Tab-separated table of C-alpha atoms and ligand atoms in Angstrom:
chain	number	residue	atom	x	y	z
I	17	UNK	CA	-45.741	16.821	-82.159
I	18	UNK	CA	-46.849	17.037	-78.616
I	19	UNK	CA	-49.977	14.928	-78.287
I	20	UNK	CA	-52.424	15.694	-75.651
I	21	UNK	CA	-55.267	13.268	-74.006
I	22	UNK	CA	-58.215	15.431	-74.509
I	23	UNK	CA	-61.297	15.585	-76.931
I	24	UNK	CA	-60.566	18.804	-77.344
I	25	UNK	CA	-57.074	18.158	-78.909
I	26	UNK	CA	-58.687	15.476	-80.930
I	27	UNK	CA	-61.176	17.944	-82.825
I	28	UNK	CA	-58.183	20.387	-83.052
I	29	UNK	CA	-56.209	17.908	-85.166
I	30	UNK	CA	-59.022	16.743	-87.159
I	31	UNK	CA	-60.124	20.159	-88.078
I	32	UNK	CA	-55.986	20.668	-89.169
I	33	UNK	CA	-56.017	17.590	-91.154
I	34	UNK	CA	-55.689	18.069	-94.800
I	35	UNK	CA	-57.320	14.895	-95.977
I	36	UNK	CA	-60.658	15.209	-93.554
I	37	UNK	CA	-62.937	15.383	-96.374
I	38	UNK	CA	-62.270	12.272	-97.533
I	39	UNK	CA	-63.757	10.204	-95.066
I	40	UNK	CA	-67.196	11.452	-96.448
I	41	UNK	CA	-66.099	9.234	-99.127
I	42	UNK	CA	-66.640	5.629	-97.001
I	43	UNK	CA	-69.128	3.745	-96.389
I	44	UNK	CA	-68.795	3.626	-92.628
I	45	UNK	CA	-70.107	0.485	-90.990
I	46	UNK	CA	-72.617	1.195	-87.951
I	47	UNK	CA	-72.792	-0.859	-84.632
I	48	UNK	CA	-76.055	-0.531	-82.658
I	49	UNK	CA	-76.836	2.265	-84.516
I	50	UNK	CA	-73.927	4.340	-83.731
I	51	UNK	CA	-71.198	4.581	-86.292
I	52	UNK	CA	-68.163	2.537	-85.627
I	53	UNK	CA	-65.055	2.552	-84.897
I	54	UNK	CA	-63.400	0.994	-87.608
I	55	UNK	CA	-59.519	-0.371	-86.999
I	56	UNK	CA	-59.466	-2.464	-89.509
I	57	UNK	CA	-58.585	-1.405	-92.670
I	58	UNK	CA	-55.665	-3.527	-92.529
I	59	UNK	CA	-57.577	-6.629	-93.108
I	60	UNK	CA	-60.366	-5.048	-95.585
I	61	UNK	CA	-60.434	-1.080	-96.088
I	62	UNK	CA	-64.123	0.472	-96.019
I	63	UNK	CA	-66.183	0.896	-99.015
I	64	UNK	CA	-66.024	4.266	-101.168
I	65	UNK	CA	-69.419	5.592	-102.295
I	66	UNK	CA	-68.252	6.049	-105.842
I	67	UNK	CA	-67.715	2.265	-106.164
I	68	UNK	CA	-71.255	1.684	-106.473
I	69	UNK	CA	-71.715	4.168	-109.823
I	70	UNK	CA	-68.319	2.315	-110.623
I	71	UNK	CA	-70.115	-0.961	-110.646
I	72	UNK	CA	-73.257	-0.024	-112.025
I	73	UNK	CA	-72.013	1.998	-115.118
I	74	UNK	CA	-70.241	-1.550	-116.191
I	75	UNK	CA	-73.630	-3.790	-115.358
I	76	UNK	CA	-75.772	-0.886	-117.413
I	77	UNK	CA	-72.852	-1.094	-120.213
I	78	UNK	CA	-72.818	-4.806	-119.940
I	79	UNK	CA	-76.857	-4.688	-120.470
I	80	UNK	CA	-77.057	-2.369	-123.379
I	81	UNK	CA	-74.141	-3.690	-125.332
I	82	UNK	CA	-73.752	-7.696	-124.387
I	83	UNK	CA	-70.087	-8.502	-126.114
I	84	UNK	CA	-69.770	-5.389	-127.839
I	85	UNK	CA	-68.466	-4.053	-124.183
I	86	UNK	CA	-65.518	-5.367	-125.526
I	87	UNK	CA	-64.920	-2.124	-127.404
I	88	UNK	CA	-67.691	0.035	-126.773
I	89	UNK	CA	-68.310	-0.041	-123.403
I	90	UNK	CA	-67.376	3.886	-121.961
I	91	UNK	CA	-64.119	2.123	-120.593
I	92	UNK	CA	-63.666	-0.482	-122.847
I	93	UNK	CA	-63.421	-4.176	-121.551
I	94	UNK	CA	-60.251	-4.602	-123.864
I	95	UNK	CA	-58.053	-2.540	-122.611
I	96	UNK	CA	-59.214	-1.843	-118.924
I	97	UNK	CA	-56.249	-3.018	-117.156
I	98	UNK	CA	-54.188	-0.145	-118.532
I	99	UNK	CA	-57.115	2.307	-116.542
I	100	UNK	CA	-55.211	1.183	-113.114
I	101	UNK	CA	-51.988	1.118	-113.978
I	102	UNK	CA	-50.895	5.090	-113.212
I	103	UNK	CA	-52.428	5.430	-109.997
I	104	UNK	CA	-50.429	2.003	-109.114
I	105	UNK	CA	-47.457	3.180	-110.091
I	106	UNK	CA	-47.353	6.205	-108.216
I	107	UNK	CA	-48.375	4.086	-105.264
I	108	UNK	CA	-45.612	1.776	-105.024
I	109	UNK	CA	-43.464	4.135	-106.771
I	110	UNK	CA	-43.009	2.506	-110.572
I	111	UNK	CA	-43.607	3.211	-113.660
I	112	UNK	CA	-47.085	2.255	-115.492
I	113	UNK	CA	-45.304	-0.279	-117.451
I	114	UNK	CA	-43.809	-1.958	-114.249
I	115	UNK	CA	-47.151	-2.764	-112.872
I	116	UNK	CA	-50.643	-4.656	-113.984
I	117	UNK	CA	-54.133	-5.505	-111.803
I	118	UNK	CA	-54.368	-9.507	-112.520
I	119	UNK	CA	-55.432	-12.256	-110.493
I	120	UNK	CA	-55.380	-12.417	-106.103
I	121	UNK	CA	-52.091	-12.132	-104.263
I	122	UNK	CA	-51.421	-15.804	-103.834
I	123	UNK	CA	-51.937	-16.650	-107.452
I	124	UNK	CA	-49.498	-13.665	-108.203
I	125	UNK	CA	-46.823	-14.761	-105.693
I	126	UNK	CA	-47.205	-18.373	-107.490
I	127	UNK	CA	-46.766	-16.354	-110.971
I	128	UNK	CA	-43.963	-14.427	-110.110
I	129	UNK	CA	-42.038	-17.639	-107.775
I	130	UNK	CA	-42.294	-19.673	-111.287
I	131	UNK	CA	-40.010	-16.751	-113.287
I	132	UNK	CA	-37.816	-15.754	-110.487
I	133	UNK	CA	-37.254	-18.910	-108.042
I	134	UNK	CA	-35.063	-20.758	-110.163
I	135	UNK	CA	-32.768	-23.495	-107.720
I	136	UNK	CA	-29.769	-25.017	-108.924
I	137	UNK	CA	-28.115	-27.238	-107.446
I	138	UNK	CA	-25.392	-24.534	-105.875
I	139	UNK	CA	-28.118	-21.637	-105.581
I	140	UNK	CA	-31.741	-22.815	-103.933
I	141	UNK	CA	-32.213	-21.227	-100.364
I	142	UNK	CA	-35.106	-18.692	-100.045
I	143	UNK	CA	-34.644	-15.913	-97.282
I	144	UNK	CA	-37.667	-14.898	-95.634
I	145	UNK	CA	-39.593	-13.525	-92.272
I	146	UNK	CA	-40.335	-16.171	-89.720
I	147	UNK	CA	-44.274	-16.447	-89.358
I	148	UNK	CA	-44.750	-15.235	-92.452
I	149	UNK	CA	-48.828	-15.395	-93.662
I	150	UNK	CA	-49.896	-18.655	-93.826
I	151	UNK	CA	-50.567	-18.320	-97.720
I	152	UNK	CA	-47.099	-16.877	-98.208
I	153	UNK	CA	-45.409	-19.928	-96.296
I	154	UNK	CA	-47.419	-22.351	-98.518
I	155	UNK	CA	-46.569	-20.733	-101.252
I	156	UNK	CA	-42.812	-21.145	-100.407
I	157	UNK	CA	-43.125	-24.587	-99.271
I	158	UNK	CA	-45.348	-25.923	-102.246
I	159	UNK	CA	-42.532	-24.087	-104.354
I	160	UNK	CA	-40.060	-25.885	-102.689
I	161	UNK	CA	-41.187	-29.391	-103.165
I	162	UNK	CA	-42.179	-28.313	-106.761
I	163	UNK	CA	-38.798	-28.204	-107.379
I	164	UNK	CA	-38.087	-31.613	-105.521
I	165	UNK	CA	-36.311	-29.441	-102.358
I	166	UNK	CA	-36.859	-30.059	-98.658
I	167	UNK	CA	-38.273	-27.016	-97.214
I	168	UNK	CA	-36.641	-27.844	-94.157
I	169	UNK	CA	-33.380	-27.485	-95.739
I	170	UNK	CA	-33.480	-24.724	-98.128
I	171	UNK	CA	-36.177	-22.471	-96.638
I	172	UNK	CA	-34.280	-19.835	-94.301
I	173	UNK	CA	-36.807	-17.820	-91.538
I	174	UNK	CA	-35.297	-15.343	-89.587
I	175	UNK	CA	-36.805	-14.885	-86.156
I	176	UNK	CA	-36.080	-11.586	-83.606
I	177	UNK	CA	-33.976	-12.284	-81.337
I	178	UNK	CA	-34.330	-13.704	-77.805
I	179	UNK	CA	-36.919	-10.587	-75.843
I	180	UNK	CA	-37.405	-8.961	-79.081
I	181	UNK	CA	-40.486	-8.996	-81.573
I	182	UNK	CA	-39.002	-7.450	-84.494
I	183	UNK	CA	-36.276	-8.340	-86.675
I	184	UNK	CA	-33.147	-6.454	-87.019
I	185	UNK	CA	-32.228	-4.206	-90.811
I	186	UNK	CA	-28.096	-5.574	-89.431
I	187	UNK	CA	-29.550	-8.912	-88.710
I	188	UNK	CA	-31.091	-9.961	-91.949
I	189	UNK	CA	-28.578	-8.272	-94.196
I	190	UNK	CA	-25.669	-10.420	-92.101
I	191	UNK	CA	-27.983	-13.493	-92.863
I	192	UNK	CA	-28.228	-12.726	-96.567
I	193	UNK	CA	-24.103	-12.595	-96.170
I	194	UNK	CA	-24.278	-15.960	-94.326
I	195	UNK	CA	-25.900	-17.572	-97.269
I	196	UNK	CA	-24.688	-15.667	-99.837
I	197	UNK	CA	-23.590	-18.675	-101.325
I	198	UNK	CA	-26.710	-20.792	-101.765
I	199	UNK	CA	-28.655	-17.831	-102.245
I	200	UNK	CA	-31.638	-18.152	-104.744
I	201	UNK	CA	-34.239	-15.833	-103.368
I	202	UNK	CA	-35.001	-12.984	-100.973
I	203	UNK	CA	-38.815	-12.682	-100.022
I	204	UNK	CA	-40.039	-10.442	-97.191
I	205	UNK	CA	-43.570	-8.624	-96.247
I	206	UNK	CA	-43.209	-5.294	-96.660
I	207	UNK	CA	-45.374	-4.730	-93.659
I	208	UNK	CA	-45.218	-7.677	-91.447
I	209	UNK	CA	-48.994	-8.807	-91.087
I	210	UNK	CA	-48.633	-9.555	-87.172
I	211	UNK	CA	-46.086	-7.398	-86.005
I	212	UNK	CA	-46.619	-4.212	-88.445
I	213	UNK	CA	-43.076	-3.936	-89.311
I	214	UNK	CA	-41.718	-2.278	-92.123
I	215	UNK	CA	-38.986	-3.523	-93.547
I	216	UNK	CA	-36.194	-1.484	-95.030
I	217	UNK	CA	-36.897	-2.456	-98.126
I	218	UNK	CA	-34.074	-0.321	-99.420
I	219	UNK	CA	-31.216	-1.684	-97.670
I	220	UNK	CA	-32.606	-5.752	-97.974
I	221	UNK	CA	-33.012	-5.468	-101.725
I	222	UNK	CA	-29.262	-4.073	-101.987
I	223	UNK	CA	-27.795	-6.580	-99.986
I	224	UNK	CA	-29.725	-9.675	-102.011
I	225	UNK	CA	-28.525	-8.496	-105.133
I	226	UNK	CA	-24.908	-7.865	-103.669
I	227	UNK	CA	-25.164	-11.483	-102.771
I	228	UNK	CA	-26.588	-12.254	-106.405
I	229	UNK	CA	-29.999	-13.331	-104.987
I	230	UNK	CA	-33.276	-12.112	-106.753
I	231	UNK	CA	-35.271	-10.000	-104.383
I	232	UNK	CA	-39.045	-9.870	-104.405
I	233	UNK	CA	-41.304	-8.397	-101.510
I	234	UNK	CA	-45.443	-9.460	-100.976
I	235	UNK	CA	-46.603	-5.809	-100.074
I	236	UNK	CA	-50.192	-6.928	-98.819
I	237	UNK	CA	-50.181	-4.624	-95.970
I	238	UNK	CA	-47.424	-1.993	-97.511
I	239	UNK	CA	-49.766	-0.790	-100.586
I	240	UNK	CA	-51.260	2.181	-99.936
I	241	UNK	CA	-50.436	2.436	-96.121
I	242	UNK	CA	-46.402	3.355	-95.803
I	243	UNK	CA	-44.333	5.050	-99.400
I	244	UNK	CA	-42.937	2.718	-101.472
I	245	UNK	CA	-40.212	2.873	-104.427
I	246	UNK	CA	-39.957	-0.086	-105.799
I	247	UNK	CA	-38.356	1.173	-108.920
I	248	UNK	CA	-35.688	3.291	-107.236
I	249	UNK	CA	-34.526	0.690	-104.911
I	250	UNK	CA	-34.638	-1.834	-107.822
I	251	UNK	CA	-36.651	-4.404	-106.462
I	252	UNK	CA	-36.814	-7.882	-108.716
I	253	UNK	CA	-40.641	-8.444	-108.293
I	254	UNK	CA	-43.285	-7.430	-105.886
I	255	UNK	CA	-46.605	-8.707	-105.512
I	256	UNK	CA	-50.332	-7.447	-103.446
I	257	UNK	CA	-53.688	-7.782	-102.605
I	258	UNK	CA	-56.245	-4.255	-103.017
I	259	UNK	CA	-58.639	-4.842	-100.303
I	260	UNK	CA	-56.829	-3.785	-97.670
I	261	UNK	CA	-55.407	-0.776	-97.753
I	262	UNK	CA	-56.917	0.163	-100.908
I	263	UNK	CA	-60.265	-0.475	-100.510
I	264	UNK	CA	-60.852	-2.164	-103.472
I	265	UNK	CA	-63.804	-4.786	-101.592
I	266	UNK	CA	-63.491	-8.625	-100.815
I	267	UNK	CA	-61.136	-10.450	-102.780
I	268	UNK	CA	-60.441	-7.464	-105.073
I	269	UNK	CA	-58.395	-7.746	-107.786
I	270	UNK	CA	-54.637	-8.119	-106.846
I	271	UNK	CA	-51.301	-6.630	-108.246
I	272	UNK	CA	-47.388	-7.300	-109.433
I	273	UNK	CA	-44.693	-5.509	-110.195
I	274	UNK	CA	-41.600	-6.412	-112.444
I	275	UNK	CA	-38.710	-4.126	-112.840
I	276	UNK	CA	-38.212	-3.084	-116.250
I	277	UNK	CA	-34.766	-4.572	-116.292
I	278	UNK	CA	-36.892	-7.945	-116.399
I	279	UNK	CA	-39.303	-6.558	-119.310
I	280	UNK	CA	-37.981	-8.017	-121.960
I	281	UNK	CA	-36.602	-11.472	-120.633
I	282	UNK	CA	-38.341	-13.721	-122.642
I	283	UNK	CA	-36.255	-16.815	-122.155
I	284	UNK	CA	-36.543	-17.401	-118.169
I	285	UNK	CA	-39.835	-19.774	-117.496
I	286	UNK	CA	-43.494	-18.390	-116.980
I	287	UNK	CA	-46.735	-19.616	-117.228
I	288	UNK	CA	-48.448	-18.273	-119.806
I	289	UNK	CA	-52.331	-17.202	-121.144
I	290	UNK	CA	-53.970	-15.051	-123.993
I	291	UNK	CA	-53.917	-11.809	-121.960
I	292	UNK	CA	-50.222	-11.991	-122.082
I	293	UNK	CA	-50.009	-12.325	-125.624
I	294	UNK	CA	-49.053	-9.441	-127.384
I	295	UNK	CA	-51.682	-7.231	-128.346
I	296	UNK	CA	-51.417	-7.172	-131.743
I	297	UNK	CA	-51.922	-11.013	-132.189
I	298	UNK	CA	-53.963	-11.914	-129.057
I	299	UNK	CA	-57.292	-12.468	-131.446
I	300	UNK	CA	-54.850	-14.611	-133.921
I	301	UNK	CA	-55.171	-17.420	-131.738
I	302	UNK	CA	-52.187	-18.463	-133.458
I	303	UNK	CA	-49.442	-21.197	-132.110
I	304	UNK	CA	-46.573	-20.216	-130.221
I	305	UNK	CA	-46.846	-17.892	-127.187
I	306	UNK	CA	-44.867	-14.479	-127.954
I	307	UNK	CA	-44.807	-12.288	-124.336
I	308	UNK	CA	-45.718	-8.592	-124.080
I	309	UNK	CA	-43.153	-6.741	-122.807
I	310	UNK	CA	-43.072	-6.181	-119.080
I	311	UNK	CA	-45.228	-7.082	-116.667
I	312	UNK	CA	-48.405	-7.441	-118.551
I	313	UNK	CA	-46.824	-10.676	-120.194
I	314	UNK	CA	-47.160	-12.708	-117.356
I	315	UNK	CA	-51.109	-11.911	-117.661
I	316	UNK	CA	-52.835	-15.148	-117.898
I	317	UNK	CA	-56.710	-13.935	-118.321
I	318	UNK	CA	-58.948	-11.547	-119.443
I	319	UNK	CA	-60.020	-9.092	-117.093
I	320	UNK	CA	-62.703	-9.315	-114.715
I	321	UNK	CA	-64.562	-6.041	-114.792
I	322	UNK	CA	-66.314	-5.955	-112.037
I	323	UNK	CA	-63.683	-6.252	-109.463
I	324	UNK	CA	-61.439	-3.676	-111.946
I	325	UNK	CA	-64.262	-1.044	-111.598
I	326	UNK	CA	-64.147	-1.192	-107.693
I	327	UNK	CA	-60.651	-1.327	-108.419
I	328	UNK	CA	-60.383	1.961	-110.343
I	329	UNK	CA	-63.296	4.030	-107.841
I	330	UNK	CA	-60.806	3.064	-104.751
I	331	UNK	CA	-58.028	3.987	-106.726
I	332	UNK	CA	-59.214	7.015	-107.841
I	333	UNK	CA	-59.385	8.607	-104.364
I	334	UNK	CA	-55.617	7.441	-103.528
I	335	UNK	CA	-54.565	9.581	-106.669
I	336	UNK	CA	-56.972	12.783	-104.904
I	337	UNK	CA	-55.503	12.481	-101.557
I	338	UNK	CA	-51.646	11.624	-102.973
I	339	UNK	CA	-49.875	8.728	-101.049
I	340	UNK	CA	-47.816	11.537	-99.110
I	341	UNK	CA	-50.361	13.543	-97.521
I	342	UNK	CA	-51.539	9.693	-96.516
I	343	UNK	CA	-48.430	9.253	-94.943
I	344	UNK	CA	-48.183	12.153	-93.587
I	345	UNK	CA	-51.460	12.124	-91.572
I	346	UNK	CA	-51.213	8.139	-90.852
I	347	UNK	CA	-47.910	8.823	-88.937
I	348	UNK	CA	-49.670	11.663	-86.804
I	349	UNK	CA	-52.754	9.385	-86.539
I	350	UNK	CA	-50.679	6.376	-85.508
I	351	UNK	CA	-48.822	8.285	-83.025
I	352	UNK	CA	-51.478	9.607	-81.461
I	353	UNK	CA	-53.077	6.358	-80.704
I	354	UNK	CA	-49.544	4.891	-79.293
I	355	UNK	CA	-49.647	7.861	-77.340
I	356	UNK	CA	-52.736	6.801	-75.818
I	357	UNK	CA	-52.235	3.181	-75.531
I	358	UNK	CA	-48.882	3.952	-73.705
I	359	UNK	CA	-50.630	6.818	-71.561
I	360	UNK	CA	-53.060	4.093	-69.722
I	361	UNK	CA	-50.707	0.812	-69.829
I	362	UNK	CA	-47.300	2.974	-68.459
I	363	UNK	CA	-46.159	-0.453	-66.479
I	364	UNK	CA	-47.207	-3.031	-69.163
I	365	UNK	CA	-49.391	-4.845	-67.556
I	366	UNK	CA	-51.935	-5.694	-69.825
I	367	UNK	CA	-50.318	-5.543	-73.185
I	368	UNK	CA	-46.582	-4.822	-74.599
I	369	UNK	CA	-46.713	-3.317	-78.306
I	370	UNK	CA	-44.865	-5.173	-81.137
I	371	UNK	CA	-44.965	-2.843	-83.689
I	372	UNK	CA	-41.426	-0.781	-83.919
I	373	UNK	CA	-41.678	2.703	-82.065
I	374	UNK	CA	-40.094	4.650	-84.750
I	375	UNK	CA	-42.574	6.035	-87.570
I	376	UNK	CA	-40.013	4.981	-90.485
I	377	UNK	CA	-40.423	0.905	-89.055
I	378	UNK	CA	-43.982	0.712	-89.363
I	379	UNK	CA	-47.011	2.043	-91.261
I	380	UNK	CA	-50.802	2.906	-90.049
I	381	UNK	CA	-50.800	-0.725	-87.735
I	382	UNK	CA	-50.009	-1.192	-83.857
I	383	UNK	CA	-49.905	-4.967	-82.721
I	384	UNK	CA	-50.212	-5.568	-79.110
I	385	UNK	CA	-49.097	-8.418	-77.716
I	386	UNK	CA	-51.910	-9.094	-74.587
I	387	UNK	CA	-50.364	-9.969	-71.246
I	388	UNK	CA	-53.475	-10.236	-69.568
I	389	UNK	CA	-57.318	-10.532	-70.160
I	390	UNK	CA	-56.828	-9.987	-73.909
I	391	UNK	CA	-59.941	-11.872	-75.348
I	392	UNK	CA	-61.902	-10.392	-72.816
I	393	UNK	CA	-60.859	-6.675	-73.480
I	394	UNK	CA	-61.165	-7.669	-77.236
I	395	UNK	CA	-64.800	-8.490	-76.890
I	396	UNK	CA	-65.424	-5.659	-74.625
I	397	UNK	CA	-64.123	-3.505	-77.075
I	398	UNK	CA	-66.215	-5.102	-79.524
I	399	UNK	CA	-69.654	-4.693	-77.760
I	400	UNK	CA	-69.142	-1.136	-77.167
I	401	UNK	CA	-69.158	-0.489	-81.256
I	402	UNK	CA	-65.059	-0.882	-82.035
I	403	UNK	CA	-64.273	-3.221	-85.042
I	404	UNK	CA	-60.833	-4.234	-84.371
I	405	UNK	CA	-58.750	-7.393	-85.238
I	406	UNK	CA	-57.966	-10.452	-83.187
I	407	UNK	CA	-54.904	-12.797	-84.084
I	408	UNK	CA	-54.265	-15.637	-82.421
I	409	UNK	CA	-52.848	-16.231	-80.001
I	410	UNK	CA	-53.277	-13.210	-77.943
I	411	UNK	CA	-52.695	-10.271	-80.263
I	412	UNK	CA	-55.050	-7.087	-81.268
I	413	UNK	CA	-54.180	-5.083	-84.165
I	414	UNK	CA	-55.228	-1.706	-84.711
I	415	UNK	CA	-54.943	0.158	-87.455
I	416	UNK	CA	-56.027	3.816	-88.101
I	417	UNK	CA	-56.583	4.082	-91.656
I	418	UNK	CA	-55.714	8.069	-92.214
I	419	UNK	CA	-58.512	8.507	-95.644
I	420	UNK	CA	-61.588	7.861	-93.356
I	421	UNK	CA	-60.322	7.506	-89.695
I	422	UNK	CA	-60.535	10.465	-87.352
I	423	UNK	CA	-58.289	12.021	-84.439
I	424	UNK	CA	-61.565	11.416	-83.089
I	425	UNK	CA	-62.137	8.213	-83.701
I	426	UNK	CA	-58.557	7.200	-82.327
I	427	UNK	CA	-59.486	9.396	-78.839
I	428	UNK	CA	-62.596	7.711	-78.584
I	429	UNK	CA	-61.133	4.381	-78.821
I	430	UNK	CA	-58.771	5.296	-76.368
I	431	UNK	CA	-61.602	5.690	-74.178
I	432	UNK	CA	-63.131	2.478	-74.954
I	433	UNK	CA	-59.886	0.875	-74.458
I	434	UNK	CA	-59.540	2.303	-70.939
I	435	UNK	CA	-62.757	1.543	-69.442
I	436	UNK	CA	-61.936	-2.196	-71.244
I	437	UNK	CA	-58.906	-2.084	-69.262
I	438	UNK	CA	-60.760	-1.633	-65.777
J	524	LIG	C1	-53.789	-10.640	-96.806
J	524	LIG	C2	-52.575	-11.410	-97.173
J	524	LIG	C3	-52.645	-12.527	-98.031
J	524	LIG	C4	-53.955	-13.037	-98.583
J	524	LIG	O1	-53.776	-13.748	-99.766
J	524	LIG	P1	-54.922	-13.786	-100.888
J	524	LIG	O2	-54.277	-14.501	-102.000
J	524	LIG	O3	-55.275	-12.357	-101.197
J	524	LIG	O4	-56.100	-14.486	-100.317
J	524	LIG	C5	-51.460	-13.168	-98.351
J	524	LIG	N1	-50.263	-12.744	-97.871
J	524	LIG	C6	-50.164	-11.678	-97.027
J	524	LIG	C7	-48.834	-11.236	-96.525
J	524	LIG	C8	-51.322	-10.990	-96.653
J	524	LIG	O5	-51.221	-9.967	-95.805
């Protein structure tokens, strides 16, 4: 695709796209009474105007029926966390039985680092990104010393190499060889959160389990934003949040995935609650904790309806649009704004881009690193009606989200981004 620096492209492209009806189906925010340009669906994706009917069909349920929304509610209360679980799998490429909607991320990670970090004395290192989200690295750490390890010791973080910003596929597979030994656990992002990386999730997984690791990936900012296989490429566990990407609103209801190979290991340790229970006994109340099969045994509570019914609107769109034709237009739509950014910075003066060049090493996000003036170019960019992300210490994500954001909206930051620039 030859890109071109003109409005005129811009409106071309848009009126190509096959997905431009859907951003009728956001909420869009609006700044000074203009609508905005939003870049940030990497930290929380926009609202969809179905959610609200979503919501208000469970409150109006909730009202007419009190506890008897346990059954005959339209979507009954019981069973709702089965409603999710197709359109999940078919975004990080499972099956329905693989996946389940419980908890937030962290709590998940926590869940999943019980069953499938298990040290001994031989095997207890933990292979992961360095600068890893802070929850992730306290999750790791408080792991760690749960199990009476030094994190200092047993937690490996592989950093880029000297003048580069991005870690190496060769790099981290000939670290998994290096401690093949004392291998426990291999944990990556599947999208690293500053840099927009995407890992080869493929090629890590095979090389953890060729060094007889267990190999789990936190997918935060890969759900719904770059394809994902997780059955195929026989991942051990994977874990996410749904407000980002998948627009599910603010602390959403999170996900986890165990392959099916793990479904019915019964004897490895969990923690355990009623929802896992299986079905058939879970009113028993009965002694003795017997796991559903899968991944809906390691479900500790009933489920909280609200957040599932946002859940299940955002979702719903996702399974209209089909995660390729995302893909397909967020690599265009990516593209186009790297084109830009490069177009006015040739010299990299003011900023140097972190994100990986090539479409199949990142998904809808470009970090760049700020050389010069960054805070103040943030802020400008700000005032003029763009909602974009500032990380510390000098980096501004951007992130075209391809189900509402335009060609257009990508040119016209552009524009805002060069007049910040002067
Ligand atoms: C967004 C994000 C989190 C947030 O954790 P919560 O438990 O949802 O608050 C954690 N890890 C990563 C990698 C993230 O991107």
């Amino acid at each position: 695709m030859t890109f071109e620096n003109t409005h005129h492209f811009a409106k071309a492209m848009d009126r190509q796209d096959p997905l431009r009806s859907f951003r009728s189906k956001f909420h869009i925010p609006v700044v000074n009474g203009k609508t905005a340009l939003y870049f940030t669906g990497n930290s929380l994706g926009l609202q969809p105007k179905t959610t609200k009917r979503f919501l208000l069909e469970e409150l109006e349920d909730w009202a007419a029926l009190g506890v008897e929304g346990h059954v005959h509610a339209r979507r009954p209360w019981m069973y709702y966390h089965k409603l999710t679980k197709k359109a999940l799998a078919s975004v990080v490429g499972a099956k329905p039985t693989e996946v389940v909607a419980m908890n937030q991320l962290t709590v998940n990670l926590h869940l999943m680092l019980i069953s499938f970090y298990t040290p001994t004395p031989k095997r207890y290192k933990i292979i992961t990104e360095s600068g890893a989200f802070s929850s992730d690295q306290y999750a790791f750490e408080s792991q760690l010393k749960f199990h009476g390890l030094d994190p200092d010791k047993a937690l490996v973080e592989l950093k880029p190499r000297d003048g580069e910003y991005t870690l190496r596929t060769d790099d981290i597979l000939a670290a998994i060889e290096t401690h093949r030994d004392e291998l426990a656990l291999v944990i990556f992002g599947g999208v690293q959160y500053y840099t927009g990386q995407f890992f080869d999730i493929a090629r890590i997984t095979q090389a953890g389990k060729h060094a007889g690791a267990v190999v789990g990936f936190d997918l935060a900012h890969a759900v719904g934003n770059v394809p994902l296989s997780l059955h195929k490429d026989d991942v051990d566990f994977a874990v996410w949040c749904s407000y980002k990407y998948l627009n599910s609103g603010p602390g959403a209801i999170a996900g986890a995935f165990i392959h099916e190979r793990h479904a019915k290991n019964f004897s490895g340790p969990r923690l355990a609650g009623w929802w896992g229970q299986v079905e058939k006994e879970r009113f028993q109340m009965l002694k003795g904790f017997k796991p559903m099969e899968g991944i809906d045994g390691w479900q500790l509570s009933n489920v909280p309806i609200f957040q599932s019914a946002a859940h299940l609107a955002a979702l719903e769109i996702f399974q209209d649009a089909g995660m390729k034709a995302v893909r397909t237009k967020s690599i265009l739509l990516t593209g186009y704004l790297e084109f830009l950014l490069k177009e006015m910075d040739v010299s990299e003066k003011y900023f140097t881009l972190l994100t990986p060049s090539s479409p199949d090493e990142r998904g809808a996000q470009l970090s760049l690193l700020m050389k010069k003036d960054g805070k103040k170019i943030f802020k400008a960019l700000t005032k003029a009606g763009a909602i974009v992300d500032w990380r510390e210490p000098d980096v501004i994500r951007l992130a075209p989200a391809p189900l509402y954001n335009s060609f257009e909206d990508v040119f016209q930051l552009g524009l805002l981004f060069k007049k910040a620039l002067k």
